[in-house]
Short mmCIF file of C-alpha atoms in Angstrom, two decimals:
data_model
loop_
_atom_site.label_atom_id
_atom_site.label_comp_id
_atom_site.label_asym_id
_atom_site.label_seq_id
_atom_site.Cartn_x
_atom_site.Cartn_y
_atom_site.Cartn_z
CA MET A 8 135.58 135.37 110.39
CA ILE A 9 136.66 138.71 112.01
CA PRO A 10 137.10 141.27 109.64
CA ASP A 11 140.73 141.85 109.93
CA ALA A 12 141.63 138.41 109.50
CA ARG A 13 143.79 137.06 106.77
CA LEU A 14 143.01 133.96 104.58
CA ASP A 15 145.80 131.25 103.76
CA VAL A 16 144.44 128.74 101.58
CA HIS A 17 146.76 125.37 101.49
CA THR A 18 145.76 122.62 99.37
CA ILE A 19 147.42 119.03 100.30
CA THR A 20 146.01 115.90 97.79
CA ASN A 21 146.55 112.48 99.08
CA GLY A 22 145.44 109.96 95.98
CA SER A 23 141.76 111.27 95.42
CA THR A 24 141.21 113.40 98.74
CA VAL A 25 141.73 117.18 98.66
CA VAL A 26 142.30 118.95 102.08
CA LEU A 27 141.45 122.25 102.38
CA ALA A 28 143.12 124.39 105.19
CA ASN A 29 141.60 127.78 106.16
CA GLU A 30 144.26 129.22 108.55
CA LEU A 31 143.29 132.23 110.41
CA VAL A 32 145.84 134.81 111.91
CA HIS A 33 144.12 135.21 115.08
CA GLY A 34 144.36 132.28 117.14
CA TRP A 35 145.56 130.03 114.15
CA ARG A 36 142.62 128.65 114.47
CA TRP A 37 142.11 125.76 111.68
CA ARG A 38 138.74 124.73 109.88
CA VAL A 39 139.71 121.57 107.61
CA GLU A 40 137.14 120.47 104.32
CA THR A 41 138.18 117.04 103.36
CA LEU A 42 136.26 116.75 99.70
CA ILE A 43 136.44 113.46 98.17
CA VAL A 44 136.85 114.34 94.13
CA ASP A 45 135.85 111.48 91.53
CA HIS A 46 137.83 112.34 88.68
CA VAL A 47 135.14 111.30 86.24
CA LEU A 48 132.42 113.73 87.15
CA VAL A 49 135.06 116.58 88.19
CA VAL A 50 132.90 118.61 85.78
CA GLY A 51 129.45 118.00 86.64
CA ASN A 52 125.90 119.75 85.46
CA ARG A 53 126.13 121.79 87.61
CA THR A 54 129.68 123.20 86.87
CA ARG A 55 129.01 122.91 83.10
CA ALA A 56 126.10 125.61 84.10
CA ALA A 57 128.29 127.96 85.73
CA ILE A 58 130.58 128.31 83.29
CA ILE A 59 127.86 128.81 80.34
CA ARG A 60 126.26 131.56 82.73
CA SER A 61 129.50 133.28 83.45
CA GLN A 62 130.23 135.72 80.51
CA ARG A 63 133.56 136.17 82.51
CA ILE A 64 134.37 132.66 81.64
CA THR A 65 134.06 132.39 78.49
CA GLY A 66 133.34 136.20 77.04
CA LEU A 67 129.92 135.00 75.72
CA THR A 68 126.05 134.94 77.13
CA PRO A 69 124.57 131.77 77.31
CA ALA A 70 122.26 132.76 74.05
CA VAL A 71 125.52 132.93 72.16
CA ILE A 72 127.11 129.45 73.38
CA THR A 73 124.03 127.90 72.58
CA GLU A 74 124.75 128.01 68.80
CA PRO A 75 127.73 126.66 68.61
CA VAL A 76 126.88 123.94 70.19
CA ALA A 77 123.50 123.28 67.80
CA GLU A 78 125.96 124.14 65.10
CA ILE A 79 129.11 122.27 65.13
CA GLY A 80 128.52 119.44 67.14
CA PRO A 81 126.71 117.86 64.59
CA LEU A 82 129.69 118.51 62.49
CA TRP A 83 132.27 117.15 65.02
CA HIS A 84 130.03 113.94 65.70
CA GLU A 85 130.38 113.48 61.92
CA CYS A 86 133.88 114.02 61.57
CA TYR A 87 134.53 111.50 64.39
CA ARG A 88 132.55 108.87 62.88
CA THR A 89 134.59 109.10 59.63
CA VAL A 90 137.72 108.79 61.66
CA LEU A 91 136.36 105.68 62.90
CA ALA A 92 134.80 104.24 59.69
CA ALA A 93 137.96 104.84 57.95
CA ARG A 94 140.20 102.36 60.22
CA PRO A 95 140.80 99.00 59.44
CA ARG A 96 138.05 97.26 62.31
CA ARG A 97 136.29 94.39 63.16
CA ARG A 98 134.07 95.82 65.32
CA VAL A 99 130.99 97.86 64.65
CA VAL A 100 131.48 101.60 64.33
CA GLY A 101 131.04 102.98 67.83
CA ALA A 102 131.79 100.22 70.22
CA GLY A 103 134.23 100.12 72.61
CA ALA A 104 134.77 103.08 75.69
CA LYS A 105 132.97 106.09 75.17
CA HIS A 106 133.97 109.83 75.43
CA LYS A 107 134.91 110.61 79.01
CA LEU A 108 135.22 114.14 77.37
CA VAL A 109 131.56 115.04 75.64
CA PHE A 110 130.93 117.47 72.58
CA VAL A 111 129.87 120.29 75.06
CA ASP A 112 132.91 120.31 77.47
CA ARG A 113 135.18 120.13 74.49
CA LEU A 114 133.66 122.85 73.59
CA LEU A 115 133.91 124.69 76.87
CA ALA A 116 137.47 123.97 77.20
CA THR A 117 138.42 125.26 73.59
CA LEU A 118 136.42 128.78 74.64
CA VAL A 119 138.12 128.97 78.31
CA HIS A 120 141.44 128.54 76.34
CA LEU A 121 140.86 131.07 74.05
CA ARG A 122 139.08 133.57 76.10
CA HIS A 123 141.67 133.17 78.98
CA GLY A 124 144.51 131.44 77.43
CA ALA A 125 144.53 128.51 80.12
CA THR A 126 147.19 125.88 80.04
CA HIS A 127 146.54 122.69 78.74
CA ASP A 128 147.27 120.88 82.15
CA MET A 129 145.04 122.86 84.18
CA LEU A 130 142.00 122.55 81.77
CA ALA A 131 142.87 118.78 81.71
CA CYS A 132 142.78 118.95 85.88
CA TRP A 133 139.76 121.17 85.72
CA PHE A 134 137.70 118.41 83.59
CA GLY A 135 139.11 115.35 84.80
CA VAL A 136 140.62 114.17 81.49
CA ASP A 137 144.36 113.62 80.37
CA ARG A 138 146.15 116.66 78.61
CA SER A 139 146.41 114.93 75.28
CA THR A 140 142.60 114.73 75.60
CA ILE A 141 142.17 118.91 75.88
CA THR A 142 145.16 119.04 72.91
CA ARG A 143 143.00 116.58 71.01
CA ALA A 144 139.48 118.53 71.81
CA PHE A 145 141.50 122.12 71.14
CA GLY A 146 142.46 120.28 67.37
CA GLU A 147 139.07 118.79 66.59
CA VAL A 148 136.97 122.33 67.40
CA ARG A 149 139.04 125.19 66.83
CA PRO A 150 138.79 124.54 63.05
CA LEU A 151 135.22 124.39 63.35
CA LEU A 152 134.94 127.65 64.91
CA ALA A 153 137.19 129.47 62.28
CA GLU A 154 135.31 128.04 59.73
CA ARG A 155 131.80 129.90 60.86
CA GLY A 156 133.05 133.38 59.68
CA CYS A 157 131.84 136.82 61.10
CA THR A 158 128.41 137.38 62.28
CA VAL A 159 126.68 140.47 61.16
CA ALA A 160 122.86 139.63 61.82
CA THR A 161 121.17 136.66 62.51
CA GLY A 162 121.58 133.99 59.68
CA GLN A 163 124.18 136.79 58.15
CA ARG A 164 127.82 135.55 57.95
CA LEU A 165 130.73 136.93 56.25
CA ARG A 166 133.27 134.72 55.49
CA THR A 167 135.58 136.65 52.58
CA VAL A 168 136.75 140.24 51.38
CA ALA A 169 134.14 139.87 48.77
CA ASP A 170 131.37 138.92 51.31
CA VAL A 171 132.50 142.23 53.24
CA ILE A 172 132.50 144.65 50.26
CA ASP A 173 129.01 143.09 49.23
CA TYR A 174 127.77 143.85 52.87
CA LEU A 175 129.11 147.15 53.57
CA GLY A 176 127.95 147.88 49.69
CA ALA A 177 124.51 146.94 50.38
CA GLU A 178 124.42 148.80 53.87
CA GLY A 179 125.98 151.97 52.56
CA ARG A 180 128.61 151.70 55.32
CA SER A 181 131.80 152.54 55.21
CA GLY A 182 134.94 150.37 56.08
CA ILE A 183 137.70 150.48 58.40
CA ILE A 184 140.73 148.56 57.72
CA ASP A 185 144.06 148.04 59.87
CA GLY A 186 146.81 145.14 60.54
CA THR A 187 147.65 143.88 64.12
CA GLU A 188 150.55 142.02 65.33
CA ILE A 189 150.80 138.71 67.27
CA ARG A 190 153.85 137.89 69.48
CA GLY A 191 154.79 134.31 69.12
CA ARG A 192 157.73 131.90 70.15
CA ARG A 193 160.99 132.67 68.25
CA PRO A 194 161.50 129.99 65.67
CA ALA A 195 164.20 127.23 66.31
CA ALA A 196 167.85 128.20 65.39
CA GLY A 197 168.25 127.05 61.85
CA ARG A 198 164.86 126.98 60.93
CA LYS A 199 163.86 127.70 57.20
CA ASP A 200 162.49 131.34 56.95
CA ARG A 201 163.22 132.25 60.67
CA GLU A 202 163.93 136.03 59.80
CA LYS A 203 160.22 136.16 58.43
CA PHE A 204 158.42 136.53 61.65
CA ILE A 205 160.50 139.13 63.01
CA SER A 206 158.77 142.39 63.10
CA GLY A 207 160.16 145.83 61.31
CA LYS A 208 157.61 147.85 63.49
CA ASN A 209 157.96 146.25 67.05
CA LYS A 210 161.42 143.80 66.45
CA GLN A 211 159.74 140.75 67.71
CA ASN A 212 158.43 137.45 66.54
CA ALA A 213 154.67 137.80 65.77
CA VAL A 214 152.46 137.19 63.41
CA LYS A 215 150.15 139.76 61.44
CA SER A 216 146.29 139.70 60.73
CA MET A 217 144.25 142.14 58.97
CA VAL A 218 141.15 143.16 60.91
CA VAL A 219 138.36 144.84 58.93
CA THR A 220 135.23 146.47 61.11
CA ASP A 221 132.48 148.79 59.87
CA ALA A 222 132.39 152.58 60.81
CA GLU A 223 130.61 151.70 64.19
CA GLY A 224 133.26 149.30 65.14
CA PRO A 225 131.82 145.82 65.16
CA LEU A 226 134.22 143.01 63.60
CA LEU A 227 133.78 141.76 60.51
CA PHE A 228 136.21 140.22 58.91
CA CYS A 229 139.49 138.88 60.10
CA ARG A 230 142.58 137.58 57.81
CA PRO A 231 144.43 134.40 58.41
CA ALA A 232 148.11 135.00 59.79
CA GLU A 233 150.70 135.94 58.13
CA PRO A 234 154.35 136.62 59.12
CA ALA A 235 155.20 140.00 60.90
CA SER A 236 157.74 141.12 58.30
CA CYS A 237 155.18 141.08 55.71
CA ALA A 238 154.15 145.15 55.01
CA ASP A 239 150.36 145.81 55.76
CA ILE A 240 149.89 146.79 51.83
CA THR A 241 151.20 143.59 51.04
CA HIS A 242 148.80 142.39 53.02
CA ALA A 243 145.80 144.10 51.27
CA ARG A 244 147.12 142.88 48.01
CA LYS A 245 147.40 139.23 48.65
CA LEU A 246 144.06 138.98 50.24
CA GLY A 247 142.61 140.62 47.07
CA LEU A 248 141.35 144.12 48.50
CA VAL A 249 142.76 145.97 45.24
CA LYS A 250 140.55 143.68 42.61
CA LEU A 251 137.54 143.58 44.61
CA PRO A 252 136.56 147.53 45.14
CA SER A 253 136.67 148.42 41.61
CA GLY A 254 134.22 145.95 40.07
CA GLY A 255 131.76 145.94 43.03
CA PRO A 256 129.57 147.96 44.70
CA PRO A 257 130.86 152.15 46.00
CA VAL A 258 132.16 151.18 49.72
CA GLU A 259 134.46 153.36 51.16
CA ILE A 260 137.64 151.75 52.89
CA LEU A 261 139.51 153.72 55.68
CA ALA A 262 142.81 153.06 56.37
CA ASP A 263 146.14 154.81 57.73
CA ALA A 264 149.72 155.61 56.27
CA GLY A 265 150.29 152.14 56.04
CA TYR A 266 147.83 151.63 53.11
CA ARG A 267 149.31 154.19 50.95
CA GLY A 268 149.18 153.51 47.13
CA LEU A 269 146.30 151.57 47.49
CA GLY A 270 143.99 154.49 46.85
CA ALA A 271 145.10 155.21 43.32
CA GLN A 272 144.77 151.36 42.36
CA THR A 273 141.28 151.03 43.94
CA GLY A 274 140.12 154.31 42.36
CA GLY A 275 140.23 156.49 45.24
CA ARG A 276 137.85 153.59 46.97
CA VAL A 277 140.78 153.05 49.88
CA VAL A 278 141.34 156.67 51.68
CA THR A 279 144.45 157.09 53.69
CA PRO A 280 146.38 160.07 55.38
CA PRO A 281 146.94 163.16 52.98
CA HIS A 282 150.10 163.76 52.07
CA ARG A 283 152.45 165.80 53.11
CA LYS A 284 153.68 168.02 50.17
CA PHE A 285 156.33 170.43 52.35
CA LYS A 286 158.66 168.45 53.58
CA LYS A 287 160.63 171.25 54.84
CA ASN A 288 159.79 174.68 55.69
CA PRO A 289 156.10 174.19 55.03
CA PRO A 290 154.15 177.15 55.30
CA GLU A 291 152.01 178.14 58.46
CA TRP A 292 148.60 177.62 56.75
CA TYR A 293 149.77 174.27 55.28
CA GLU A 294 150.57 172.64 58.32
CA GLU A 295 147.28 173.79 59.95
CA LEU A 296 145.37 172.40 57.32
CA ASN A 297 147.25 169.03 57.29
CA GLU A 298 146.89 168.43 60.86
CA ARG A 299 143.19 169.60 60.82
CA GLN A 300 143.13 166.40 57.79
CA ARG A 301 145.33 163.91 59.66
CA LYS A 302 143.11 164.35 62.91
CA ALA A 303 139.56 164.41 60.95
CA HIS A 304 140.48 161.15 59.41
CA SER A 305 142.02 159.62 62.67
CA SER A 306 138.99 160.14 64.27
CA ARG A 307 136.82 158.51 61.52
CA ARG A 308 138.92 155.34 61.74
CA ILE A 309 139.67 155.07 65.70
CA ARG A 310 136.33 152.75 65.48
CA VAL A 311 138.75 149.64 63.93
CA GLU A 312 141.78 150.45 66.97
CA HIS A 313 138.59 149.81 69.53
CA GLY A 314 137.79 146.91 67.54
CA ILE A 315 141.29 145.36 67.79
CA GLY A 316 141.26 146.38 71.63
CA HIS A 317 138.32 144.17 72.16
CA PHE A 318 139.77 141.40 69.59
CA LYS A 319 142.69 141.46 72.12
CA ASN A 320 140.92 140.74 75.27
CA TRP A 321 141.26 136.96 74.77
CA ARG A 322 144.09 135.95 76.00
CA SER A 323 144.97 133.75 73.75
CA LEU A 324 145.85 136.64 71.25
CA THR A 325 147.80 138.46 73.46
CA ARG A 326 150.75 136.26 73.48
CA HIS A 327 150.46 133.03 71.61
CA HIS A 328 152.74 130.44 73.25
CA GLY A 329 152.06 127.10 71.08
CA ARG A 330 152.75 126.50 67.39
CA ARG A 331 152.50 129.38 64.28
CA GLU A 332 150.60 127.10 62.63
CA HIS A 333 147.43 127.12 64.78
CA MET A 334 147.71 131.00 64.54
CA SER A 335 145.35 131.53 61.74
CA ASP A 336 142.46 128.88 63.47
CA ILE A 337 142.86 130.65 66.57
CA ILE A 338 142.34 134.29 65.43
CA GLN A 339 139.35 133.45 62.81
CA ALA A 340 137.37 131.44 65.43
CA VAL A 341 138.28 134.15 67.74
CA ALA A 342 136.65 136.88 65.51
CA GLY A 343 134.05 134.43 64.90
CA LEU A 344 132.73 134.28 68.57
CA LEU A 345 133.55 137.96 69.11
CA SER A 346 131.62 138.83 65.97
CA HIS A 347 128.56 136.54 67.22
CA GLN A 348 128.79 138.36 70.80
CA GLN A 349 128.61 141.65 69.33
CA ALA A 350 125.70 141.04 66.76
CA ALA A 351 124.19 139.78 69.42
CA ALA A 352 124.29 142.33 71.81
CA THR A 353 123.29 145.10 69.11
CA ALA A 354 120.22 142.79 68.80
CA SER A 355 119.47 143.16 72.40
CA GLY A 356 120.26 146.82 72.81
CA THR A 357 123.33 146.31 75.19
CA ARG A 358 127.13 146.88 75.15
CA THR A 359 129.60 143.99 74.87
#
């Protein structure tokens, strides 16, 4: 191809034949390739290996992908056999047509959807199955990923706030908490509690989750979704953060101004920015002191903002177009996968 040529790709579909026409500007030359597509074998071993091998597609390295395959694969098969055994049937369990979309492909489709927000229709065309099969695969795999928890080391996972407090206390580290909002569709008119999902901060329909990281930034915990109208401090109280630090190991937890009040309720374990004692005409020395303390606190807790940034790199969390009932599973599934990748990168000495 000449250097200044422009490539325009046209796709013409005729039954099972796909024609790719490459049009060159100079001379209007054409090169036509005809590919016969077997819809059952659209995702073959080579394509599957390419998806697993490229971290840009799934957001995970091959070594990290193999663990969910080995861990939740048997759980998925057990759930599937339980469903079959519960049905009134005359044939033996397992008889009949087999899955076109095997478990590994179901997991890969779910990972691509979580990472890039790919639509069900696009993934159905890619994997050569019906759209309903992809939707069913997400509904089966996503809860299993959400139950895994956040990985902090090989064989060590955190699933509750109590686990996080124990881990931070045992390691002698500080924790950082912050809330993040994920936009969603506006509830239908007339639906009960429609106003609960309107964020008082952004004035948009959203859900909120609380993120916990350590002082270095790796993700430790993500709380299930709550309506965006819920205040940050209320979110933390519902989670039981007020009770856990007082009776557990001495752990310092950094928070922003939205969590003011938790410090007194937790015996000073939750540290928030200092209050302004002078609201009008403050002395110059006090203004400088307050600004210095505020910046010092912000510089310590900036790691949680970086952690949320890595969290929001998964496109399914930038804006959710599906049902809000699935948001808790999506948030916790992404948190578990991201924390696993971060732990693996830390162990290998590389950066995510």
